[in-house]
PDB file of C-alpha atoms and ligand atoms in Angstrom:
ATOM      1  CA  UNK A 203     -16.752  17.293  -0.056  1.00 60.00           C
ATOM      2  CA  UNK A 204     -15.898  16.614  -3.706  1.00 88.00           C
ATOM      3  CA  UNK A 205     -12.160  17.267  -3.766  1.00 96.00           C
ATOM      4  CA  UNK A 206      -9.108  16.090  -1.857  1.00 98.00           C
ATOM      5  CA  UNK A 207      -7.538  18.348   0.783  1.00 98.00           C
ATOM      6  CA  UNK A 208      -4.090  17.674  -0.770  1.00 98.00           C
ATOM      7  CA  UNK A 209      -2.437  18.261  -4.180  1.00 97.00           C
ATOM      8  CA  UNK A 210      -0.110  15.233  -3.829  1.00 98.00           C
ATOM      9  CA  UNK A 211      -0.498  11.778  -2.282  1.00 98.00           C
ATOM     10  CA  UNK A 212       2.699  11.600  -0.230  1.00 98.00           C
ATOM     11  CA  UNK A 213       1.439   9.591   2.736  1.00 98.00           C
ATOM     12  CA  UNK A 214      -1.722   8.724   4.649  1.00 98.00           C
ATOM     13  CA  UNK A 215      -0.535  11.035   7.440  1.00 97.00           C
ATOM     14  CA  UNK A 216      -1.340  14.027   5.182  1.00 98.00           C
ATOM     15  CA  UNK A 217      -4.950  12.876   4.566  1.00 98.00           C
ATOM     16  CA  UNK A 218      -8.068  13.314   6.665  1.00 98.00           C
ATOM     17  CA  UNK A 219     -11.023  10.942   7.109  1.00 97.00           C
ATOM     18  CA  UNK A 220     -13.085  12.797   4.454  1.00 98.00           C
ATOM     19  CA  UNK A 221     -10.269  12.332   1.905  1.00 98.00           C
ATOM     20  CA  UNK A 222     -10.342   8.580   2.535  1.00 98.00           C
ATOM     21  CA  UNK A 223     -14.138   8.390   2.175  1.00 98.00           C
ATOM     22  CA  UNK A 224     -13.973  10.437  -1.069  1.00 98.00           C
ATOM     23  CA  UNK A 225     -11.307   8.095  -2.468  1.00 98.00           C
ATOM     24  CA  UNK A 226     -13.449   5.050  -1.526  1.00 98.00           C
ATOM     25  CA  UNK A 227     -16.640   6.483  -3.085  1.00 98.00           C
ATOM     26  CA  UNK A 228     -14.716   7.349  -6.271  1.00 98.00           C
ATOM     27  CA  UNK A 229     -13.147   3.851  -6.271  1.00 98.00           C
ATOM     28  CA  UNK A 230     -16.655   2.314  -5.984  1.00 98.00           C
ATOM     29  CA  UNK A 231     -17.502   4.008  -9.283  1.00 98.00           C
ATOM     30  CA  UNK A 232     -14.278   2.903 -10.972  1.00 98.00           C
ATOM     31  CA  UNK A 233     -14.640  -0.664  -9.680  1.00 98.00           C
ATOM     32  CA  UNK A 234     -17.953  -0.794 -11.538  1.00 97.00           C
ATOM     33  CA  UNK A 235     -16.204   0.601 -14.657  1.00 97.00           C
ATOM     34  CA  UNK A 236     -13.428  -2.010 -14.656  1.00 96.00           C
ATOM     35  CA  UNK A 237     -15.975  -4.804 -14.434  1.00 95.00           C
ATOM     36  CA  UNK A 238     -17.726  -3.623 -17.633  1.00 96.00           C
ATOM     37  CA  UNK A 239     -16.907  -5.246 -21.004  1.00 96.00           C
ATOM     38  CA  UNK A 240     -15.239  -1.931 -21.989  1.00 96.00           C
ATOM     39  CA  UNK A 241     -13.053  -1.168 -18.965  1.00 95.00           C
ATOM     40  CA  UNK A 242     -12.009   2.330 -19.977  1.00 96.00           C
ATOM     41  CA  UNK A 243     -13.265   5.912 -19.508  1.00 97.00           C
ATOM     42  CA  UNK A 244     -12.003   9.035 -21.341  1.00 97.00           C
ATOM     43  CA  UNK A 245     -11.634  11.135 -18.127  1.00 96.00           C
ATOM     44  CA  UNK A 246      -7.876  11.872 -18.348  1.00 97.00           C
ATOM     45  CA  UNK A 247      -7.253  12.158 -22.098  1.00 96.00           C
ATOM     46  CA  UNK A 248      -5.484  15.497 -21.449  1.00 94.00           C
ATOM     47  CA  UNK A 249      -3.163  14.213 -18.667  1.00 97.00           C
ATOM     48  CA  UNK A 250       0.327  12.686 -19.005  1.00 97.00           C
ATOM     49  CA  UNK A 251       1.722  10.575 -16.161  1.00 98.00           C
ATOM     50  CA  UNK A 252       5.297   9.352 -15.596  1.00 96.00           C
ATOM     51  CA  UNK A 253       5.813   6.202 -13.504  1.00 97.00           C
ATOM     52  CA  UNK A 254       9.277   6.410 -11.927  1.00 96.00           C
ATOM     53  CA  UNK A 255      10.382   3.198 -10.241  1.00 95.00           C
ATOM     54  CA  UNK A 256      13.751   3.359  -8.481  1.00 94.00           C
ATOM     55  CA  UNK A 257      12.990   0.110  -6.621  1.00 92.00           C
ATOM     56  CA  UNK A 258      11.529  -3.235  -7.756  1.00 91.00           C
ATOM     57  CA  UNK A 259       7.776  -3.688  -7.987  1.00 94.00           C
ATOM     58  CA  UNK A 260       5.284  -6.061  -9.586  1.00 94.00           C
ATOM     59  CA  UNK A 261       1.820  -5.199  -8.216  1.00 96.00           C
ATOM     60  CA  UNK A 262       2.142  -1.460  -7.633  1.00 97.00           C
ATOM     61  CA  UNK A 263       3.823  -0.673 -10.966  1.00 97.00           C
ATOM     62  CA  UNK A 264       1.383  -2.710 -13.074  1.00 97.00           C
ATOM     63  CA  UNK A 265      -1.613  -1.527 -11.053  1.00 98.00           C
ATOM     64  CA  UNK A 266      -0.743   2.177 -11.497  1.00 98.00           C
ATOM     65  CA  UNK A 267      -0.083   1.702 -15.209  1.00 98.00           C
ATOM     66  CA  UNK A 268      -3.375  -0.113 -15.703  1.00 98.00           C
ATOM     67  CA  UNK A 269      -5.259   2.508 -13.653  1.00 98.00           C
ATOM     68  CA  UNK A 270      -3.756   5.317 -15.743  1.00 98.00           C
ATOM     69  CA  UNK A 271      -4.554   3.570 -19.044  1.00 98.00           C
ATOM     70  CA  UNK A 272      -8.127   2.827 -17.936  1.00 98.00           C
ATOM     71  CA  UNK A 273      -8.547   6.572 -17.337  1.00 98.00           C
ATOM     72  CA  UNK A 274      -7.125   7.214 -20.877  1.00 98.00           C
ATOM     73  CA  UNK A 275      -4.072   9.141 -19.606  1.00 98.00           C
ATOM     74  CA  UNK A 276      -0.851   9.132 -21.637  1.00 98.00           C
ATOM     75  CA  UNK A 277       1.716   7.045 -19.731  1.00 98.00           C
ATOM     76  CA  UNK A 278       5.510   6.883 -19.744  1.00 96.00           C
ATOM     77  CA  UNK A 279       7.491   4.407 -17.660  1.00 94.00           C
ATOM     78  CA  UNK A 280      10.932   4.859 -16.189  1.00 88.00           C
ATOM     79  CA  UNK A 281      13.011   2.195 -14.495  1.00 86.00           C
ATOM     80  CA  UNK A 282      16.147   3.357 -12.639  1.00 82.00           C
ATOM     81  CA  UNK A 283      18.139   0.290 -13.683  1.00 79.00           C
ATOM     82  CA  UNK A 284      18.124   1.365 -17.363  1.00 76.00           C
ATOM     83  CA  UNK A 285      18.324   5.138 -16.800  1.00 77.00           C
ATOM     84  CA  UNK A 286      20.911   7.926 -16.652  1.00 79.00           C
ATOM     85  CA  UNK A 287      20.584   7.873 -12.830  1.00 79.00           C
ATOM     86  CA  UNK A 288      23.302   5.234 -13.156  1.00 77.00           C
ATOM     87  CA  UNK A 289      25.526   7.968 -14.705  1.00 83.00           C
ATOM     88  CA  UNK A 290      25.178  10.219 -11.642  1.00 84.00           C
ATOM     89  CA  UNK A 291      22.138  12.402 -12.506  1.00 88.00           C
ATOM     90  CA  UNK A 292      20.295  13.812  -9.462  1.00 90.00           C
ATOM     91  CA  UNK A 293      16.658  12.976  -8.701  1.00 90.00           C
ATOM     92  CA  UNK A 294      15.554  16.591  -9.308  1.00 92.00           C
ATOM     93  CA  UNK A 295      17.416  16.794 -12.646  1.00 92.00           C
ATOM     94  CA  UNK A 296      15.986  13.449 -13.745  1.00 90.00           C
ATOM     95  CA  UNK A 297      12.422  14.462 -12.892  1.00 91.00           C
ATOM     96  CA  UNK A 298      12.724  18.000 -14.343  1.00 92.00           C
ATOM     97  CA  UNK A 299      13.972  16.509 -17.624  1.00 91.00           C
ATOM     98  CA  UNK A 300      10.935  14.217 -17.682  1.00 90.00           C
ATOM     99  CA  UNK A 301       8.590  17.093 -16.778  1.00 91.00           C
ATOM    100  CA  UNK A 302       9.958  19.261 -19.611  1.00 92.00           C
ATOM    101  CA  UNK A 303       8.286  16.704 -21.906  1.00 91.00           C
ATOM    102  CA  UNK A 304       4.955  18.137 -20.573  1.00 92.00           C
ATOM    103  CA  UNK A 305       4.243  15.576 -17.860  1.00 95.00           C
ATOM    104  CA  UNK A 306       1.519  16.494 -15.329  1.00 96.00           C
ATOM    105  CA  UNK A 307       1.873  13.816 -12.650  1.00 97.00           C
ATOM    106  CA  UNK A 308       4.681  11.643 -11.289  1.00 97.00           C
ATOM    107  CA  UNK A 309       4.114   8.285  -9.583  1.00 98.00           C
ATOM    108  CA  UNK A 310       7.328   7.379  -7.795  1.00 97.00           C
ATOM    109  CA  UNK A 311       8.700   4.421  -5.845  1.00 97.00           C
ATOM    110  CA  UNK A 312      12.029   5.176  -4.209  1.00 96.00           C
ATOM    111  CA  UNK A 313      14.213   3.419  -1.592  1.00 93.00           C
ATOM    112  CA  UNK A 314      14.700   6.632   0.432  1.00 95.00           C
ATOM    113  CA  UNK A 315      12.076   7.626   3.031  1.00 96.00           C
ATOM    114  CA  UNK A 316      10.764  11.115   2.231  1.00 96.00           C
ATOM    115  CA  UNK A 317      11.773  11.044  -1.461  1.00 95.00           C
ATOM    116  CA  UNK A 318       8.221  11.958  -2.538  1.00 96.00           C
ATOM    117  CA  UNK A 319       7.989  14.876  -0.092  1.00 96.00           C
ATOM    118  CA  UNK A 320      11.385  16.126  -1.310  1.00 95.00           C
ATOM    119  CA  UNK A 321      10.255  15.933  -4.933  1.00 94.00           C
ATOM    120  CA  UNK A 322       6.947  17.709  -4.251  1.00 95.00           C
ATOM    121  CA  UNK A 323       8.882  20.692  -2.862  1.00 95.00           C
ATOM    122  CA  UNK A 324      11.294  20.886  -5.793  1.00 92.00           C
ATOM    123  CA  UNK A 325       9.374  20.150  -9.007  1.00 91.00           C
ATOM    124  CA  UNK A 326       6.121  21.399 -10.559  1.00 92.00           C
ATOM    125  CA  UNK A 327       3.964  18.271 -10.820  1.00 95.00           C
ATOM    126  CA  UNK A 328       1.497  16.322  -8.734  1.00 97.00           C
ATOM    127  CA  UNK A 329       3.439  13.571  -6.917  1.00 98.00           C
ATOM    128  CA  UNK A 330       2.048  10.175  -5.914  1.00 98.00           C
ATOM    129  CA  UNK A 331       4.151   8.115  -3.497  1.00 98.00           C
ATOM    130  CA  UNK A 332       4.197   4.478  -4.646  1.00 98.00           C
ATOM    131  CA  UNK A 333       6.348   3.479  -1.640  1.00 98.00           C
ATOM    132  CA  UNK A 334       9.315   5.350  -0.131  1.00 97.00           C
ATOM    133  CA  UNK A 335      11.721   3.079   1.732  1.00 94.00           C
ATOM    134  CA  UNK A 336      10.367   1.966   5.104  1.00 92.00           C
ATOM    135  CA  UNK A 337       8.221   5.123   5.366  1.00 96.00           C
ATOM    136  CA  UNK A 338       4.802   5.058   3.622  1.00 98.00           C
ATOM    137  CA  UNK A 339       2.911   3.165   0.910  1.00 98.00           C
ATOM    138  CA  UNK A 340      -0.344   5.127   0.868  1.00 98.00           C
ATOM    139  CA  UNK A 341      -2.164   3.444  -2.030  1.00 98.00           C
ATOM    140  CA  UNK A 342      -1.466   0.025  -0.459  1.00 98.00           C
ATOM    141  CA  UNK A 343      -3.071   1.158   2.808  1.00 98.00           C
ATOM    142  CA  UNK A 344      -6.047   2.630   0.929  1.00 98.00           C
ATOM    143  CA  UNK A 345      -6.637  -0.579  -1.029  1.00 98.00           C
ATOM    144  CA  UNK A 346      -6.229  -2.615   2.175  1.00 98.00           C
ATOM    145  CA  UNK A 347      -8.864  -0.572   4.043  1.00 98.00           C
ATOM    146  CA  UNK A 348     -11.116  -0.592   0.965  1.00 98.00           C
ATOM    147  CA  UNK A 349     -10.858  -4.406   0.871  1.00 98.00           C
ATOM    148  CA  UNK A 350     -11.760  -4.660   4.589  1.00 98.00           C
ATOM    149  CA  UNK A 351     -14.748  -2.329   3.989  1.00 98.00           C
ATOM    150  CA  UNK A 352     -15.829  -4.519   1.058  1.00 98.00           C
ATOM    151  CA  UNK A 353     -15.486  -7.765   3.055  1.00 98.00           C
ATOM    152  CA  UNK A 354     -16.810  -6.639   6.464  1.00 98.00           C
ATOM    153  CA  UNK A 355     -19.013  -3.647   5.555  1.00 98.00           C
ATOM    154  CA  UNK A 356     -17.004  -1.101   7.540  1.00 97.00           C
ATOM    155  CA  UNK A 357     -13.541  -0.462   8.977  1.00 98.00           C
ATOM    156  CA  UNK A 358     -14.804   1.478  11.996  1.00 98.00           C
ATOM    157  CA  UNK A 359     -14.752  -0.622  15.180  1.00 98.00           C
ATOM    158  CA  UNK A 360     -13.013  -3.607  13.578  1.00 98.00           C
ATOM    159  CA  UNK A 361     -10.039  -5.307  15.252  1.00 98.00           C
ATOM    160  CA  UNK A 362      -7.063  -5.477  12.905  1.00 98.00           C
ATOM    161  CA  UNK A 363      -3.691  -7.074  13.664  1.00 98.00           C
ATOM    162  CA  UNK A 364      -0.655  -6.394  11.496  1.00 98.00           C
ATOM    163  CA  UNK A 365       1.785  -9.304  11.829  1.00 98.00           C
ATOM    164  CA  UNK A 366       5.492  -9.508  11.020  1.00 95.00           C
ATOM    165  CA  UNK A 367       8.262  -7.101  10.175  1.00 94.00           C
ATOM    166  CA  UNK A 368       6.757  -3.825  11.382  1.00 96.00           C
ATOM    167  CA  UNK A 369      10.169  -2.132  11.695  1.00 94.00           C
ATOM    168  CA  UNK A 370      10.969  -2.119   7.969  1.00 91.00           C
ATOM    169  CA  UNK A 371       7.403  -1.888   6.674  1.00 94.00           C
ATOM    170  CA  UNK A 372       5.933   1.135   4.873  1.00 96.00           C
ATOM    171  CA  UNK A 373       2.750  -0.934   4.528  1.00 97.00           C
ATOM    172  CA  UNK A 374       2.449  -1.194   8.324  1.00 98.00           C
ATOM    173  CA  UNK A 375       2.899   2.534   8.924  1.00 98.00           C
ATOM    174  CA  UNK A 376       0.453   3.629   6.218  1.00 98.00           C
ATOM    175  CA  UNK A 377      -2.063   0.992   7.346  1.00 98.00           C
ATOM    176  CA  UNK A 378      -1.845   2.159  10.963  1.00 98.00           C
ATOM    177  CA  UNK A 379      -2.514   5.786   9.932  1.00 98.00           C
ATOM    178  CA  UNK A 380      -5.404   4.785   7.638  1.00 98.00           C
ATOM    179  CA  UNK A 381      -7.038   2.322  10.055  1.00 98.00           C
ATOM    180  CA  UNK A 382      -6.834   4.685  13.048  1.00 98.00           C
ATOM    181  CA  UNK A 383      -8.340   7.539  10.965  1.00 98.00           C
ATOM    182  CA  UNK A 384     -11.303   5.264  10.218  1.00 98.00           C
ATOM    183  CA  UNK A 385     -11.830   4.199  13.844  1.00 98.00           C
ATOM    184  CA  UNK A 386     -10.382   0.665  13.759  1.00 98.00           C
ATOM    185  CA  UNK A 387      -8.641  -0.942  16.743  1.00 98.00           C
ATOM    186  CA  UNK A 388      -5.097  -1.870  15.733  1.00 98.00           C
ATOM    187  CA  UNK A 389      -2.503  -4.221  17.207  1.00 98.00           C
ATOM    188  CA  UNK A 390       0.889  -5.181  15.840  1.00 98.00           C
ATOM    189  CA  UNK A 391       2.427  -8.615  16.402  1.00 98.00           C
ATOM    190  CA  UNK A 392       5.932  -9.866  15.683  1.00 96.00           C
ATOM    191  CA  UNK A 393       9.357 -10.393  17.226  1.00 94.00           C
ATOM    192  CA  UNK A 394      10.185  -7.541  19.641  1.00 95.00           C
ATOM    193  CA  UNK A 395      13.267  -6.802  17.515  1.00 93.00           C
ATOM    194  CA  UNK A 396      11.010  -6.049  14.530  1.00 94.00           C
ATOM    195  CA  UNK A 397       8.608  -3.721  16.375  1.00 96.00           C
ATOM    196  CA  UNK A 398       9.814  -0.100  16.659  1.00 95.00           C
ATOM    197  CA  UNK A 399       9.547   1.462  20.140  1.00 94.00           C
ATOM    198  CA  UNK A 400       7.596   4.511  18.844  1.00 96.00           C
ATOM    199  CA  UNK A 401       4.736   2.344  17.564  1.00 97.00           C
ATOM    200  CA  UNK A 402       2.551   2.677  20.679  1.00 97.00           C
ATOM    201  CA  UNK A 403       2.625   6.482  20.302  1.00 98.00           C
ATOM    202  CA  UNK A 404       0.482   5.923  17.160  1.00 97.00           C
ATOM    203  CA  UNK A 405      -2.319   4.450  19.296  1.00 97.00           C
ATOM    204  CA  UNK A 406      -1.628   0.776  18.554  1.00 98.00           C
ATOM    205  CA  UNK A 407      -1.011  -2.053  21.015  1.00 98.00           C
ATOM    206  CA  UNK A 408       1.815  -4.590  20.817  1.00 98.00           C
ATOM    207  CA  UNK A 409       1.037  -8.327  21.162  1.00 97.00           C
ATOM    208  CA  UNK A 410       3.943 -10.743  20.870  1.00 95.00           C
ATOM    209  CA  UNK A 411       1.775 -13.914  21.116  1.00 97.00           C
ATOM    210  CA  UNK A 412       0.376 -14.663  17.659  1.00 98.00           C
ATOM    211  CA  UNK A 413      -2.409 -16.975  18.866  1.00 98.00           C
ATOM    212  CA  UNK A 414      -3.710 -14.294  21.262  1.00 98.00           C
ATOM    213  CA  UNK A 415      -3.518 -11.680  18.492  1.00 98.00           C
ATOM    214  CA  UNK A 416      -5.500 -13.911  16.120  1.00 98.00           C
ATOM    215  CA  UNK A 417      -8.106 -14.696  18.783  1.00 98.00           C
ATOM    216  CA  UNK A 418      -8.638 -10.927  19.247  1.00 98.00           C
ATOM    217  CA  UNK A 419      -8.794  -9.814  15.624  1.00 98.00           C
ATOM    218  CA  UNK A 420     -11.325  -9.723  12.797  1.00 98.00           C
ATOM    219  CA  UNK A 421      -8.545  -9.299  10.222  1.00 98.00           C
ATOM    220  CA  UNK A 422      -4.867 -10.351  10.192  1.00 98.00           C
ATOM    221  CA  UNK A 423      -2.644  -8.507   7.721  1.00 98.00           C
ATOM    222  CA  UNK A 424       0.438 -10.699   7.257  1.00 98.00           C
ATOM    223  CA  UNK A 425       3.657  -8.926   6.271  1.00 97.00           C
ATOM    224  CA  UNK A 426       6.772 -10.263   4.635  1.00 90.00           C
ATOM    225  CA  UNK A 427      10.119 -10.180   6.469  1.00 86.00           C
ATOM    226  CA  UNK A 428      12.066  -7.588   4.456  1.00 78.00           C
ATOM    227  CA  UNK A 429      15.492  -9.230   4.386  1.00 75.00           C
ATOM    228  CA  UNK A 430      16.642  -6.723   1.748  1.00 77.00           C
ATOM    229  CA  UNK A 431      16.365  -3.881   4.317  1.00 72.00           C
ATOM    230  CA  UNK A 432      18.269  -5.781   7.060  1.00 71.00           C
ATOM    231  CA  UNK A 433      22.001  -5.618   7.620  1.00 70.00           C
ATOM    232  CA  UNK A 434      21.855  -7.757  10.789  1.00 69.00           C
ATOM    233  CA  UNK A 435      19.766 -10.758  11.957  1.00 80.00           C
ATOM    234  CA  UNK A 436      16.638  -9.789  13.903  1.00 81.00           C
ATOM    235  CA  UNK A 437      15.665 -13.385  14.845  1.00 80.00           C
ATOM    236  CA  UNK A 438      17.631 -16.646  15.172  1.00 76.00           C
ATOM    237  CA  UNK A 439      16.405 -18.394  11.992  1.00 84.00           C
ATOM    238  CA  UNK A 440      13.604 -18.339   9.428  1.00 88.00           C
ATOM    239  CA  UNK A 441      12.295 -21.638  10.833  1.00 90.00           C
ATOM    240  CA  UNK A 442      11.983 -20.155  14.326  1.00 92.00           C
ATOM    241  CA  UNK A 443      10.291 -17.025  12.903  1.00 91.00           C
ATOM    242  CA  UNK A 444       7.743 -19.221  11.098  1.00 94.00           C
ATOM    243  CA  UNK A 445       7.093 -21.323  14.219  1.00 95.00           C
ATOM    244  CA  UNK A 446       6.254 -18.204  16.257  1.00 95.00           C
ATOM    245  CA  UNK A 447       4.794 -15.749  13.726  1.00 96.00           C
ATOM    246  CA  UNK A 448       3.740 -17.770  10.675  1.00 96.00           C
ATOM    247  CA  UNK A 449       0.050 -18.486  10.056  1.00 97.00           C
ATOM    248  CA  UNK A 450      -0.969 -21.996   8.992  1.00 97.00           C
ATOM    249  CA  UNK A 451      -4.351 -23.687   8.550  1.00 96.00           C
ATOM    250  CA  UNK A 452      -4.125 -25.654  11.829  1.00 97.00           C
ATOM    251  CA  UNK A 453      -3.649 -22.404  13.752  1.00 97.00           C
ATOM    252  CA  UNK A 454      -6.610 -20.758  12.005  1.00 97.00           C
ATOM    253  CA  UNK A 455      -8.795 -23.840  12.584  1.00 96.00           C
ATOM    254  CA  UNK A 456      -7.959 -23.728  16.315  1.00 97.00           C
ATOM    255  CA  UNK A 457      -9.632 -20.280  16.638  1.00 97.00           C
ATOM    256  CA  UNK A 458     -13.306 -20.099  17.622  1.00 93.00           C
ATOM    257  CA  UNK A 459     -14.143 -17.800  14.661  1.00 95.00           C
ATOM    258  CA  UNK A 460     -13.179 -17.288  11.024  1.00 97.00           C
ATOM    259  CA  UNK A 461     -10.895 -14.313  10.536  1.00 98.00           C
ATOM    260  CA  UNK A 462      -9.981 -12.523   7.298  1.00 98.00           C
ATOM    261  CA  UNK A 463      -6.396 -12.988   6.062  1.00 98.00           C
ATOM    262  CA  UNK A 464      -4.663 -10.241   4.087  1.00 98.00           C
ATOM    263  CA  UNK A 465      -1.202  -9.899   2.584  1.00 98.00           C
ATOM    264  CA  UNK A 466       0.171  -6.992   0.526  1.00 97.00           C
ATOM    265  CA  UNK A 467       2.490  -9.288  -1.480  1.00 93.00           C
ATOM    266  CA  UNK A 468       4.967 -10.476  -2.454  1.00 93.00           C
ATOM    267  CA  UNK A 469       4.277 -13.596  -0.353  1.00 94.00           C
ATOM    268  CA  UNK A 470       7.004 -15.833   1.011  1.00 92.00           C
ATOM    269  CA  UNK A 471       4.941 -19.024   1.018  1.00 95.00           C
ATOM    270  CA  UNK A 472       5.820 -21.207   3.975  1.00 94.00           C
ATOM    271  CA  UNK A 473       7.412 -18.355   5.950  1.00 93.00           C
ATOM    272  CA  UNK A 474       4.789 -15.785   7.108  1.00 94.00           C
ATOM    273  CA  UNK A 475       1.872 -17.714   5.594  1.00 96.00           C
ATOM    274  CA  UNK A 476       1.419 -21.275   4.317  1.00 97.00           C
ATOM    275  CA  UNK A 477       0.004 -22.020   0.866  1.00 97.00           C
ATOM    276  CA  UNK A 478      -3.175 -23.591   2.272  1.00 96.00           C
ATOM    277  CA  UNK A 479      -3.922 -20.272   4.049  1.00 97.00           C
ATOM    278  CA  UNK A 480      -2.854 -18.019   1.160  1.00 97.00           C
ATOM    279  CA  UNK A 481      -5.131 -19.935  -1.233  1.00 97.00           C
ATOM    280  CA  UNK A 482      -8.034 -20.390   1.219  1.00 96.00           C
ATOM    281  CA  UNK A 483     -11.451 -18.692   1.166  1.00 95.00           C
ATOM    282  CA  UNK A 484     -10.421 -16.743   4.281  1.00 96.00           C
ATOM    283  CA  UNK A 485      -7.700 -14.943   2.304  1.00 98.00           C
ATOM    284  CA  UNK A 486      -8.648 -11.835   0.295  1.00 98.00           C
ATOM    285  CA  UNK A 487      -5.155 -11.361  -1.155  1.00 98.00           C
ATOM    286  CA  UNK A 488      -6.217 -11.315  -4.811  1.00 97.00           C
ATOM    287  CA  UNK A 489      -9.227  -9.095  -3.985  1.00 98.00           C
ATOM    288  CA  UNK A 490      -6.694  -6.616  -2.585  1.00 98.00           C
ATOM    289  CA  UNK A 491      -4.822  -6.667  -5.901  1.00 98.00           C
ATOM    290  CA  UNK A 492      -8.067  -6.213  -7.881  1.00 97.00           C
ATOM    291  CA  UNK A 493      -9.143  -3.319  -5.651  1.00 98.00           C
ATOM    292  CA  UNK A 494      -5.719  -1.694  -6.107  1.00 98.00           C
ATOM    293  CA  UNK A 495      -6.599  -0.707  -9.672  1.00 98.00           C
ATOM    294  CA  UNK A 496      -9.884   0.983  -8.665  1.00 98.00           C
ATOM    295  CA  UNK A 497      -8.203   2.758  -5.722  1.00 98.00           C
ATOM    296  CA  UNK A 498      -5.344   4.033  -7.934  1.00 98.00           C
ATOM    297  CA  UNK A 499      -7.820   5.181 -10.588  1.00 98.00           C
ATOM    298  CA  UNK A 500      -9.630   7.138  -7.858  1.00 98.00           C
ATOM    299  CA  UNK A 501      -6.435   8.712  -6.485  1.00 98.00           C
ATOM    300  CA  UNK A 502      -5.153   9.722  -9.942  1.00 98.00           C
ATOM    301  CA  UNK A 503      -8.566  11.026 -11.045  1.00 98.00           C
ATOM    302  CA  UNK A 504      -9.020  13.137  -7.894  1.00 98.00           C
ATOM    303  CA  UNK A 505      -5.465  14.576  -8.045  1.00 98.00           C
ATOM    304  CA  UNK A 506      -5.811  15.289 -11.787  1.00 97.00           C
ATOM    305  CA  UNK A 507      -9.057  17.191 -11.094  1.00 96.00           C
ATOM    306  CA  UNK A 508      -6.990  19.572  -8.962  1.00 92.00           C
ATOM    307  CA  UNK A 509      -4.365  20.046 -11.708  1.00 89.00           C
ATOM    308  CA  UNK A 510      -7.115  21.013 -14.175  1.00 72.00           C
ATOM    309  CA  UNK A 511      -8.534  23.777 -11.919  1.00 71.00           C
TER     310      UNK A 511
HETATM  311  N1  LIG B 728       2.425  -4.637  -2.402  1.00 76.86           N
HETATM  312  C1  LIG B 728       3.467  -4.155  -3.130  1.00 76.86           C
HETATM  313  O1  LIG B 728       3.882  -2.977  -2.985  1.00 76.86           O
HETATM  314  O2  LIG B 728       3.964  -5.030  -4.044  1.00 76.86           O
HETATM  315  P1  LIG B 728       5.089  -4.685  -5.115  1.00 76.86           P
HETATM  316  O3  LIG B 728       6.373  -4.448  -4.371  1.00 76.86           O
HETATM  317  O4  LIG B 728       5.148  -5.865  -6.045  1.00 76.86           O
HETATM  318  O5  LIG B 728       4.672  -3.422  -5.839  1.00 76.86           O
END
C-alpha cells in the first residue's frame, strides 16, 4: 500500500494498521532527511498549509511548522488569541476566509472534541487534528508508537502502561487506539476518579497500583494532570497524587528490570515525574519530540499526495 486510506487525519480511530505502517516507513525516510546537513526537501513546493491554534501549544505547533517548512510548503500561522474569532466569527467562516487565500491543508488544535471532524464536513481542505479537547491527538500517538518501535524494535507484544489523568487526556485515547492496532498490551493506571468507566471496552486493563503496573510494563507513558480541564478536585492534594502515582528514581530502581519512560509534555517536574527520572537515560522524552517532526512530515506528505491526485 502506498497511500493512506483517509483524506484527513482526524483521529487514530479512523486509521488502519497499514496506514500506521505507511506513516512509519515514510517517517523513517524523513528522519534520515532531517539528520542531513541540508534538512529540507522540495516535495511540497505547491502546497499551502494553515496552522490554526485555538488552544496553547509549544511542541505540536513548532513541530508542525518545522515539518511543513522542511517539506518546502508555504505556511501561515493563526492564533485564536489575536484573531477575529474574538469578535464573534464562527469556525467555518474563519476557516473559509483562510481557504479563500488558496490554502490546501489545515492543521488545527481546538478545545472542543470533534472540532476537526466538524470542519472536515464543512470546508474543502485536508484537515489534520493537532488535538481536539479531551478527544484525540493522533500525531502524538503516532510519534509515541514510532519512538517505542525505535527503542524496542517493535510495538507488537509490548506491555505499555499509560499513567495519570486518563479522563481528560486526548493523548491517552489516541495512544490506546494506536497501540491496540499494533498488537501491544495496554494498561492504564491512575486514581479511579481519573479513569473513565468506558476504558475497558477499548481492550485495556485498569491497574490502580503504580508499582504493580511498572513491574508489568516495558514502557510507562506518564501523563500530566490536566488541571485546566477540571472544574472539581479529583484527588485530595497534589502531594497525595505524587505519592501514589508519581514516578521517582527510587521506585524505578526497586524494579527488577529497566523500563522505558515516556512523557508527551509539558512535564510538571516533581508531580507525575521527578527531574532525575525525566533527565535519565531511561527517559526518551526528547527522542519523542525529535521523532514528532519526522512523523508530521510523513503525515503531511501522505495527505498532500492525495490532494494532488
Ligand atoms: N504534547 C503536546 O501536545 O504538547 P503541546 O501542548 O506543547 O503541543
